[in-house]
Tab-separated table of C-alpha atoms and ligand atoms in Angstrom:
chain	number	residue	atom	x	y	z
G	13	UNK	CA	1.760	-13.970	-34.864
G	14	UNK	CA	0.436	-17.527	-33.736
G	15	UNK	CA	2.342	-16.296	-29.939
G	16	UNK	CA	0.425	-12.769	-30.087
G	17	UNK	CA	-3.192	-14.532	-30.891
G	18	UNK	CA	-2.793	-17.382	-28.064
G	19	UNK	CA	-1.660	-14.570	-25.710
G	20	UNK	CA	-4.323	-12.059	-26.785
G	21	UNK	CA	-7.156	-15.131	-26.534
G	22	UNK	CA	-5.779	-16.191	-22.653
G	23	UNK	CA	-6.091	-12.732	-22.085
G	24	UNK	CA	-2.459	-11.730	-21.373
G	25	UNK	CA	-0.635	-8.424	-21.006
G	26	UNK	CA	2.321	-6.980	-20.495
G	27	UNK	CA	2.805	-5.515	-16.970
G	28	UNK	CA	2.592	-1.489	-16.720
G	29	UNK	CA	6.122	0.144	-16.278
G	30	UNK	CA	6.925	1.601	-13.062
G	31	UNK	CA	9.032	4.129	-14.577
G	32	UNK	CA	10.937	5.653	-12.069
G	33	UNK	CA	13.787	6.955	-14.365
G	34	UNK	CA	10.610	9.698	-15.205
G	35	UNK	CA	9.524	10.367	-12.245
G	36	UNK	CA	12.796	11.178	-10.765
G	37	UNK	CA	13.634	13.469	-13.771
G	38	UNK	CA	10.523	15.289	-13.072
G	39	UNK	CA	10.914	15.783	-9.661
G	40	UNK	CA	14.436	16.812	-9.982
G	41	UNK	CA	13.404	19.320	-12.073
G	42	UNK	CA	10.430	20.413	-9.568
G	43	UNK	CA	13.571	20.451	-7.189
G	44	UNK	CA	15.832	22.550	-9.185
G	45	UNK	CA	13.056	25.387	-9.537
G	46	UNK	CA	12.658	24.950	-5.893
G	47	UNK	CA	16.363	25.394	-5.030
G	48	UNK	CA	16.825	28.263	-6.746
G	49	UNK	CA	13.919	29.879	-4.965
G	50	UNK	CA	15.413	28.892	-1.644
G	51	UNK	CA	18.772	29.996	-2.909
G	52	UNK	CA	17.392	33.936	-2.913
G	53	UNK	CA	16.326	33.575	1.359
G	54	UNK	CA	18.917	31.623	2.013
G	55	UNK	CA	22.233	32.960	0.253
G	56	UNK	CA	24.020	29.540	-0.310
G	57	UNK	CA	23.176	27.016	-2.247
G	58	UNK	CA	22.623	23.031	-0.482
G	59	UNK	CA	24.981	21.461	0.789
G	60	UNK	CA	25.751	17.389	0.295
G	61	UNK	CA	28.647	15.621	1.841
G	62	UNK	CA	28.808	11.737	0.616
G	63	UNK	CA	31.974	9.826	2.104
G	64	UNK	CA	33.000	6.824	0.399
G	65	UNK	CA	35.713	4.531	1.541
G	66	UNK	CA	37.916	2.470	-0.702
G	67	UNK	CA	37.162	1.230	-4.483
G	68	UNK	CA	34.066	-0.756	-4.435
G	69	UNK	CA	33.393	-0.471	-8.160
G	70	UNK	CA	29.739	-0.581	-7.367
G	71	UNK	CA	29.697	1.817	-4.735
G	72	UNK	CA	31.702	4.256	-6.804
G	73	UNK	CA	28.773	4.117	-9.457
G	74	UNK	CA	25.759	4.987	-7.405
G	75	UNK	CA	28.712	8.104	-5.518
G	76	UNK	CA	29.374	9.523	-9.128
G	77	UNK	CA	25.355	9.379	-9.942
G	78	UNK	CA	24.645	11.087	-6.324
G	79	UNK	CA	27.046	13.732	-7.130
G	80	UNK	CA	25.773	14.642	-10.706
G	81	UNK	CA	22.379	14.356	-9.708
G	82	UNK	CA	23.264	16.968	-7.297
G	83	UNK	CA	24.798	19.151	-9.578
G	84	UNK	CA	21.678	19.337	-12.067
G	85	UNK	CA	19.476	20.446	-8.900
G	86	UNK	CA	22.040	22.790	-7.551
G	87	UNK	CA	23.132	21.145	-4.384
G	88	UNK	CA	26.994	22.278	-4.218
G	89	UNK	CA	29.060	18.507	-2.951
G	90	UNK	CA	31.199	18.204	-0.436
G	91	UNK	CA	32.451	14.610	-0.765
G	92	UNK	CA	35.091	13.135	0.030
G	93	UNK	CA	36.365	9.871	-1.280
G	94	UNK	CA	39.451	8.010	1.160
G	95	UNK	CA	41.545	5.606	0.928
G	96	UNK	CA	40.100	1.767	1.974
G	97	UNK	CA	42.586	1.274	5.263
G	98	UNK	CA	41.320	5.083	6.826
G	99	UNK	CA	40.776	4.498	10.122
G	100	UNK	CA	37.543	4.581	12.623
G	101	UNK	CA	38.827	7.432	14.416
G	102	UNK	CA	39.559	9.350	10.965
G	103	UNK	CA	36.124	9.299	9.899
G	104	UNK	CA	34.442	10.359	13.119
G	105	UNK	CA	36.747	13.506	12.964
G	106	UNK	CA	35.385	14.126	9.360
G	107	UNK	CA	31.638	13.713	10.597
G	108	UNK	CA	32.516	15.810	13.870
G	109	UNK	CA	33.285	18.466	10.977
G	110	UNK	CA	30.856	17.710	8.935
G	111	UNK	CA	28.166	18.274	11.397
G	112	UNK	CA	29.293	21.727	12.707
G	113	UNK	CA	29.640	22.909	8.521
G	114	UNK	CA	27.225	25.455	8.181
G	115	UNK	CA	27.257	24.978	4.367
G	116	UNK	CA	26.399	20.895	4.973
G	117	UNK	CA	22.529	20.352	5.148
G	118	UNK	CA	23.338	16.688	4.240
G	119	UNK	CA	25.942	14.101	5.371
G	120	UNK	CA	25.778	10.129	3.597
G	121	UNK	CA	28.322	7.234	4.157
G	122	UNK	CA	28.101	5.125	1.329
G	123	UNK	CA	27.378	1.484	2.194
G	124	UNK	CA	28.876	-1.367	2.685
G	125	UNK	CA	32.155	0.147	4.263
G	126	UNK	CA	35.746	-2.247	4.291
G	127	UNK	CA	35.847	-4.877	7.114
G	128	UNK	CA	37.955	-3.029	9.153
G	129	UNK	CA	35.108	-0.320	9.875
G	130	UNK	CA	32.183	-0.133	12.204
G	131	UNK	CA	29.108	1.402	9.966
G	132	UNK	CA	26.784	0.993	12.791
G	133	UNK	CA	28.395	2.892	15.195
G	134	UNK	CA	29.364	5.555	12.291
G	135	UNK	CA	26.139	6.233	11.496
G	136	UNK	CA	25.245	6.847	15.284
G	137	UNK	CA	27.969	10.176	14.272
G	138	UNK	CA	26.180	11.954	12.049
G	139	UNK	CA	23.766	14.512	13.559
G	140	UNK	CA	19.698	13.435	13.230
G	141	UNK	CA	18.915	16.592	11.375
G	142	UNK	CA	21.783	16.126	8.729
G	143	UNK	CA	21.409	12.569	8.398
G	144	UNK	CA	20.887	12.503	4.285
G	145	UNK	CA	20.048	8.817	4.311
G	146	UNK	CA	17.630	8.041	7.280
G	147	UNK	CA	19.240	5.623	8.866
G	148	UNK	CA	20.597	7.080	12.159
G	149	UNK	CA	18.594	5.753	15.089
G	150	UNK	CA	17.154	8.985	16.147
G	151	UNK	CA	15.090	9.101	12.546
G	152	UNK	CA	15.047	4.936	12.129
G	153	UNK	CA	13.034	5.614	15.681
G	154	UNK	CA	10.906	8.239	14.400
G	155	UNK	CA	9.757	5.844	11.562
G	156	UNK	CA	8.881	3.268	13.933
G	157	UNK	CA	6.839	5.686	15.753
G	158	UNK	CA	5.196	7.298	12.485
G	159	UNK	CA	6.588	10.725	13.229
G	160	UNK	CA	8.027	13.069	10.869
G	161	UNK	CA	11.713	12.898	10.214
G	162	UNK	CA	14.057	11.964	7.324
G	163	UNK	CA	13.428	8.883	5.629
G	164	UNK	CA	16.034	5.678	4.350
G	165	UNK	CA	15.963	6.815	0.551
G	166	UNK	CA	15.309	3.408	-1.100
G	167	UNK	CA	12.243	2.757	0.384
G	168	UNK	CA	10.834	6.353	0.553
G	169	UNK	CA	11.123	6.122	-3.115
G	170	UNK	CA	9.550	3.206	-3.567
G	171	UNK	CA	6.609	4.244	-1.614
G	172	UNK	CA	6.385	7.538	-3.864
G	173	UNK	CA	6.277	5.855	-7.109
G	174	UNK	CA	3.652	3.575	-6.005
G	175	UNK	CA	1.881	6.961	-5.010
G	176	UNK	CA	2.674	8.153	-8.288
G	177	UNK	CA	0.875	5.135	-9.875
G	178	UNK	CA	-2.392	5.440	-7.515
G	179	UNK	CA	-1.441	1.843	-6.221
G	180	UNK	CA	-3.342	1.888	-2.937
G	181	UNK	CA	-1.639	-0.498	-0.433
G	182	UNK	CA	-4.087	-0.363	2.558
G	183	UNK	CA	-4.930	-3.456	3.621
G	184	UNK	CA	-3.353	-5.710	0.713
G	185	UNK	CA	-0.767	-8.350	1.528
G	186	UNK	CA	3.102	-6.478	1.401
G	187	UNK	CA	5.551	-9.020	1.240
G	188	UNK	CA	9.322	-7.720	1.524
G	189	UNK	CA	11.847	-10.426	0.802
G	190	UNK	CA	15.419	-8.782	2.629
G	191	UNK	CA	15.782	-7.262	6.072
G	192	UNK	CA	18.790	-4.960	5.364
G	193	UNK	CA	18.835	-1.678	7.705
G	194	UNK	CA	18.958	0.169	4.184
G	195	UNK	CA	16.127	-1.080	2.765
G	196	UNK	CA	13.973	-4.610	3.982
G	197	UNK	CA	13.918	-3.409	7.382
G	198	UNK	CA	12.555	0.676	6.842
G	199	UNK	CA	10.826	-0.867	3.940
G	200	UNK	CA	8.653	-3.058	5.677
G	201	UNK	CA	7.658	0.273	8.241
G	202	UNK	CA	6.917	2.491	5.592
G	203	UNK	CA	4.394	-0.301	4.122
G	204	UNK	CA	3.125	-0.997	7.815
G	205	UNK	CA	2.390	2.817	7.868
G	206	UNK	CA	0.504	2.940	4.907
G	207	UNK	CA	-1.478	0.071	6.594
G	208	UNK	CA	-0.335	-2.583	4.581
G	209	UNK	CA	-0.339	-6.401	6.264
G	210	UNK	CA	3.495	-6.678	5.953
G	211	UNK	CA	5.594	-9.817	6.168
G	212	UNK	CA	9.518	-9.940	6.220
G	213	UNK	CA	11.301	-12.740	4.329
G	214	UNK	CA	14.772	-13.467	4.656
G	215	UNK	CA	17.372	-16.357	4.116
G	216	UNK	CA	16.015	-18.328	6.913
G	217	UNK	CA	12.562	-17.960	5.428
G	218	UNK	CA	10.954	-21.964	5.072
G	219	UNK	CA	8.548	-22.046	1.427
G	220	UNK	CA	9.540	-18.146	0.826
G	221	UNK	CA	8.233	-19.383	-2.993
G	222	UNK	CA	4.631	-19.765	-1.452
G	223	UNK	CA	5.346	-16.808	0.408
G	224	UNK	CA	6.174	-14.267	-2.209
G	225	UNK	CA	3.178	-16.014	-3.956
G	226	UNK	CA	0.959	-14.452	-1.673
G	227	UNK	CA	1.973	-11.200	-2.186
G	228	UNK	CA	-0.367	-8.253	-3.850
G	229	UNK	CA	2.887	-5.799	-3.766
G	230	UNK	CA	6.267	-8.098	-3.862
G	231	UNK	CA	9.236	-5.671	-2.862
G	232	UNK	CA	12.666	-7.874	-3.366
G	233	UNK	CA	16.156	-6.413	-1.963
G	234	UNK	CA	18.562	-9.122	-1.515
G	235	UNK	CA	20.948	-8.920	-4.249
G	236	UNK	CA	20.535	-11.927	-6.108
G	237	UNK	CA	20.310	-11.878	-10.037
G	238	UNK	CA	16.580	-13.200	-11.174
G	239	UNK	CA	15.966	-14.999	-7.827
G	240	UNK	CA	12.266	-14.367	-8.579
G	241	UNK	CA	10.730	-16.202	-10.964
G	242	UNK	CA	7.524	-15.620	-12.509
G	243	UNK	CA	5.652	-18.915	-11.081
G	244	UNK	CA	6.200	-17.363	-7.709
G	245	UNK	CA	4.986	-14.046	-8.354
G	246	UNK	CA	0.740	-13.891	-8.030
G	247	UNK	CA	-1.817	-12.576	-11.258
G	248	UNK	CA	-1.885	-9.238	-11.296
G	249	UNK	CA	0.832	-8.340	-8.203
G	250	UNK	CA	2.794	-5.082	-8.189
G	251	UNK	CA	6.336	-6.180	-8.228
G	252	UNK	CA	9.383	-3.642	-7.134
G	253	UNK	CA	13.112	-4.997	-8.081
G	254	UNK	CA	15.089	-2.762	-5.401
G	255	UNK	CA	18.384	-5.297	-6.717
G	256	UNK	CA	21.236	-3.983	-9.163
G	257	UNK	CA	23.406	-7.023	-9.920
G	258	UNK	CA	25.893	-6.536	-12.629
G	259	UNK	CA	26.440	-9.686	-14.448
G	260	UNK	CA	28.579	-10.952	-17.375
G	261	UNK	CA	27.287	-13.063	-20.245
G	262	UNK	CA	29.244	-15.605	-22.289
G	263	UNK	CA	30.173	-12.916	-24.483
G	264	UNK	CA	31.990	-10.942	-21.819
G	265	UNK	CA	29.901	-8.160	-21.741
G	266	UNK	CA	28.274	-7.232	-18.310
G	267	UNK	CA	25.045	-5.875	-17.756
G	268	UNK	CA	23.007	-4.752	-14.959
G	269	UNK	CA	20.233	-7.142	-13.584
G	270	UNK	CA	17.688	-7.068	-10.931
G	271	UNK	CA	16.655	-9.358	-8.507
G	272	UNK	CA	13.655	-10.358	-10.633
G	273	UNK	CA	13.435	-12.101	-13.859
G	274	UNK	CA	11.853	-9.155	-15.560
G	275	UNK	CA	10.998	-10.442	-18.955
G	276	UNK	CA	8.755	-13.384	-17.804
G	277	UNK	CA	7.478	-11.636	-14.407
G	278	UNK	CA	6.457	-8.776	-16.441
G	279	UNK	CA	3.575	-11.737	-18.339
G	280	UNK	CA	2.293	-12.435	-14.821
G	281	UNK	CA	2.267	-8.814	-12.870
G	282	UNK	CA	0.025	-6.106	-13.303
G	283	UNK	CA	2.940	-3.519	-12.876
G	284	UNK	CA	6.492	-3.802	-12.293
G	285	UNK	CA	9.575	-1.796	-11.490
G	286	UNK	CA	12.599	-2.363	-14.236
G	287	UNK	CA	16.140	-2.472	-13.296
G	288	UNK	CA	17.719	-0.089	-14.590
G	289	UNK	CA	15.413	2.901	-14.447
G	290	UNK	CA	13.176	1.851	-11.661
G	291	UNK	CA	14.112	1.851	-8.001
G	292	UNK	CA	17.664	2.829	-8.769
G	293	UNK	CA	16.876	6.518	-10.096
G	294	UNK	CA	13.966	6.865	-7.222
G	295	UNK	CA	16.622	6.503	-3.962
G	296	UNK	CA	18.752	9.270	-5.758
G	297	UNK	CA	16.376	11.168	-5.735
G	298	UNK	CA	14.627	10.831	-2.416
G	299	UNK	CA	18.429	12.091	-0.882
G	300	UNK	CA	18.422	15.257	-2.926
G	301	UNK	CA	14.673	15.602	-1.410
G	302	UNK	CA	16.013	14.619	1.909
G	303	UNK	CA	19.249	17.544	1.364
G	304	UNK	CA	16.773	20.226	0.535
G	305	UNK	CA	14.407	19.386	3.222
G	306	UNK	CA	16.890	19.697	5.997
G	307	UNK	CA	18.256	22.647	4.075
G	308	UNK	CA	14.784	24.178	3.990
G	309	UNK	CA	14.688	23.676	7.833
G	310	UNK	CA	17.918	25.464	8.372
G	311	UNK	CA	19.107	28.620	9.775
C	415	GUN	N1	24.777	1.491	-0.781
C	415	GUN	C1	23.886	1.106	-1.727
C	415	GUN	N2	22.829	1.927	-1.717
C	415	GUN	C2	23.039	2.840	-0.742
C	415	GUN	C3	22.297	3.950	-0.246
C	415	GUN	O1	21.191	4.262	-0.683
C	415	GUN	N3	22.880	4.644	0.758
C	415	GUN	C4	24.075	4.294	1.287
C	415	GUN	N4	24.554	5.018	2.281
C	415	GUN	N5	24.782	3.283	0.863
C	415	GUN	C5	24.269	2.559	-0.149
């Protein structure tokens, strides 16, 4: 009670939820109806082909999530999960196949592939138009440019559920700490577009505290459990976690935690995204948008 007065007479709140685990159930719904309208021109349902190579426990998580979401919506999979020592030359066959499938609007390799494998040059296989995840060149160019084309999930999402909250992000201060291809780097373009003032952190960053400090709209993706702390988060900042780090306690048990230390950020923010139920929900379902679009485009 004494914690609840002092906090009620310094004038502190809680941060408002970004709750992306809603919004993605209610535009997979919105998707579904939209489907099966399609479904009636078209005569097939969409098609989704995610390839994942190897075990990564992780990876095999968000696959299994991808594929049910699609099966809600009605996009029919056509995944294919090999074994970790398939070779370069194996895959590209699958892709060459892939792309001339008339029942494939949608092709994804799941990231990060085994050592052995070139993802760059992978990605360079799949055709522009049925490139699921936006991250061929051809569409990675077309964001540069501002044109239309399909967007990197992760970030598209993030950029719709701050639309979904009215948070305007002209002009304020962006600052996205992690400069992956999958997410820092399209991240920081789709912000730019939306005419934020962006900055780029990464490991080599010098005083990235100070940095993130100065952030209206923090955006962390670097895989690091509770990296950001709430004294380096600024009043009333908008705060995405795009990290999902599982993580056992002394009791054994594992859990799933963000990049951000959610509990005391959330004193200091004026809205934050949690982990799970925030980002992680939101990229899922910016590829079943991204399926249906190209599917919606097709022949
Ligand atoms: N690995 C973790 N997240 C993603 C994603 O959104 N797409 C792909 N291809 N790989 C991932």
């Amino acid at each position: 009670m004494q914690n609840l007065k002092s906090k009620m007479q310094m004038n502190y709140k809680n941060a408002q939820i970004l709750d992306g685990k809603a919004l993605a159930q209610r535009m997979q719904s919105e998707l579904q109806a939209r489907i099966a309208r399609l479904q009636k021109e078209r005569h097939r349902p969409p098609g989704l082909a995610v390839l994942m190579v190897g075990d990564d426990p992780a990876s095999a998580t968000y696959v299994r999530n991808k594929e049910r979401a699609c099966a809600r919506v009605g996009i029919a999979s056509y995944g294919k999960h090999f074994h970790g020592d398939t070779t370069q030359a194996e895959l590209e066959q699958v892709i060459y196949q892939l792309n001339q499938d008339e029942r494939v609007d949608g092709i994804l390799v799941q990231l990060p592939l085994p050592k052995h494998l070139d993802a760059i040059s992978l990605l360079y296989q799949i055709h522009p138009d049925k490139d699921a995840d936006g991250l061929h060149p051809v569409n990675m160019g077309r964001l540069i440019r501002g044109e239309p084309g399909l967007r990197s999930c992760t970030p598209a999402g993030v950029m719709r559920l701050l639309e979904e909250y009215k948070i305007d992000v002209a002009g304020k201060n962006a600052v996205v700490i992690g400069r992956s291809i999958l997410v820092g780097k399209p991240m920081a373009l789709m912000l730019l577009q939306a005419d934020a003032t962006v900055t780029i952190a990464h490991s080599k960053t010098r005083e990235i505290d100070a940095l993130a400090r100065s952030a209206d709209i923090l955006i962390v993706a670097v895989g690091r459990p509770h990296l950001i702390k709430a004294d380096m988060v600024k009043p009333k900042a908008v705060v995405v976690d795009v990290g999902m780090n599982s993580i056992t306690d002394e009791a054994g048990n594992s859990r799933l935690v963000g990049d951000v230390d959610f509990e005391a950020v959330k004193e200091v923010a004026d809205f934050i995204t949690p982990v799970p139920g925030g980002v992680g929900p939101m990229t899922v379902t910016m590829l079943l948008e991204n399926t249906v679009f190209s599917y919606s485009r097709s022949r």
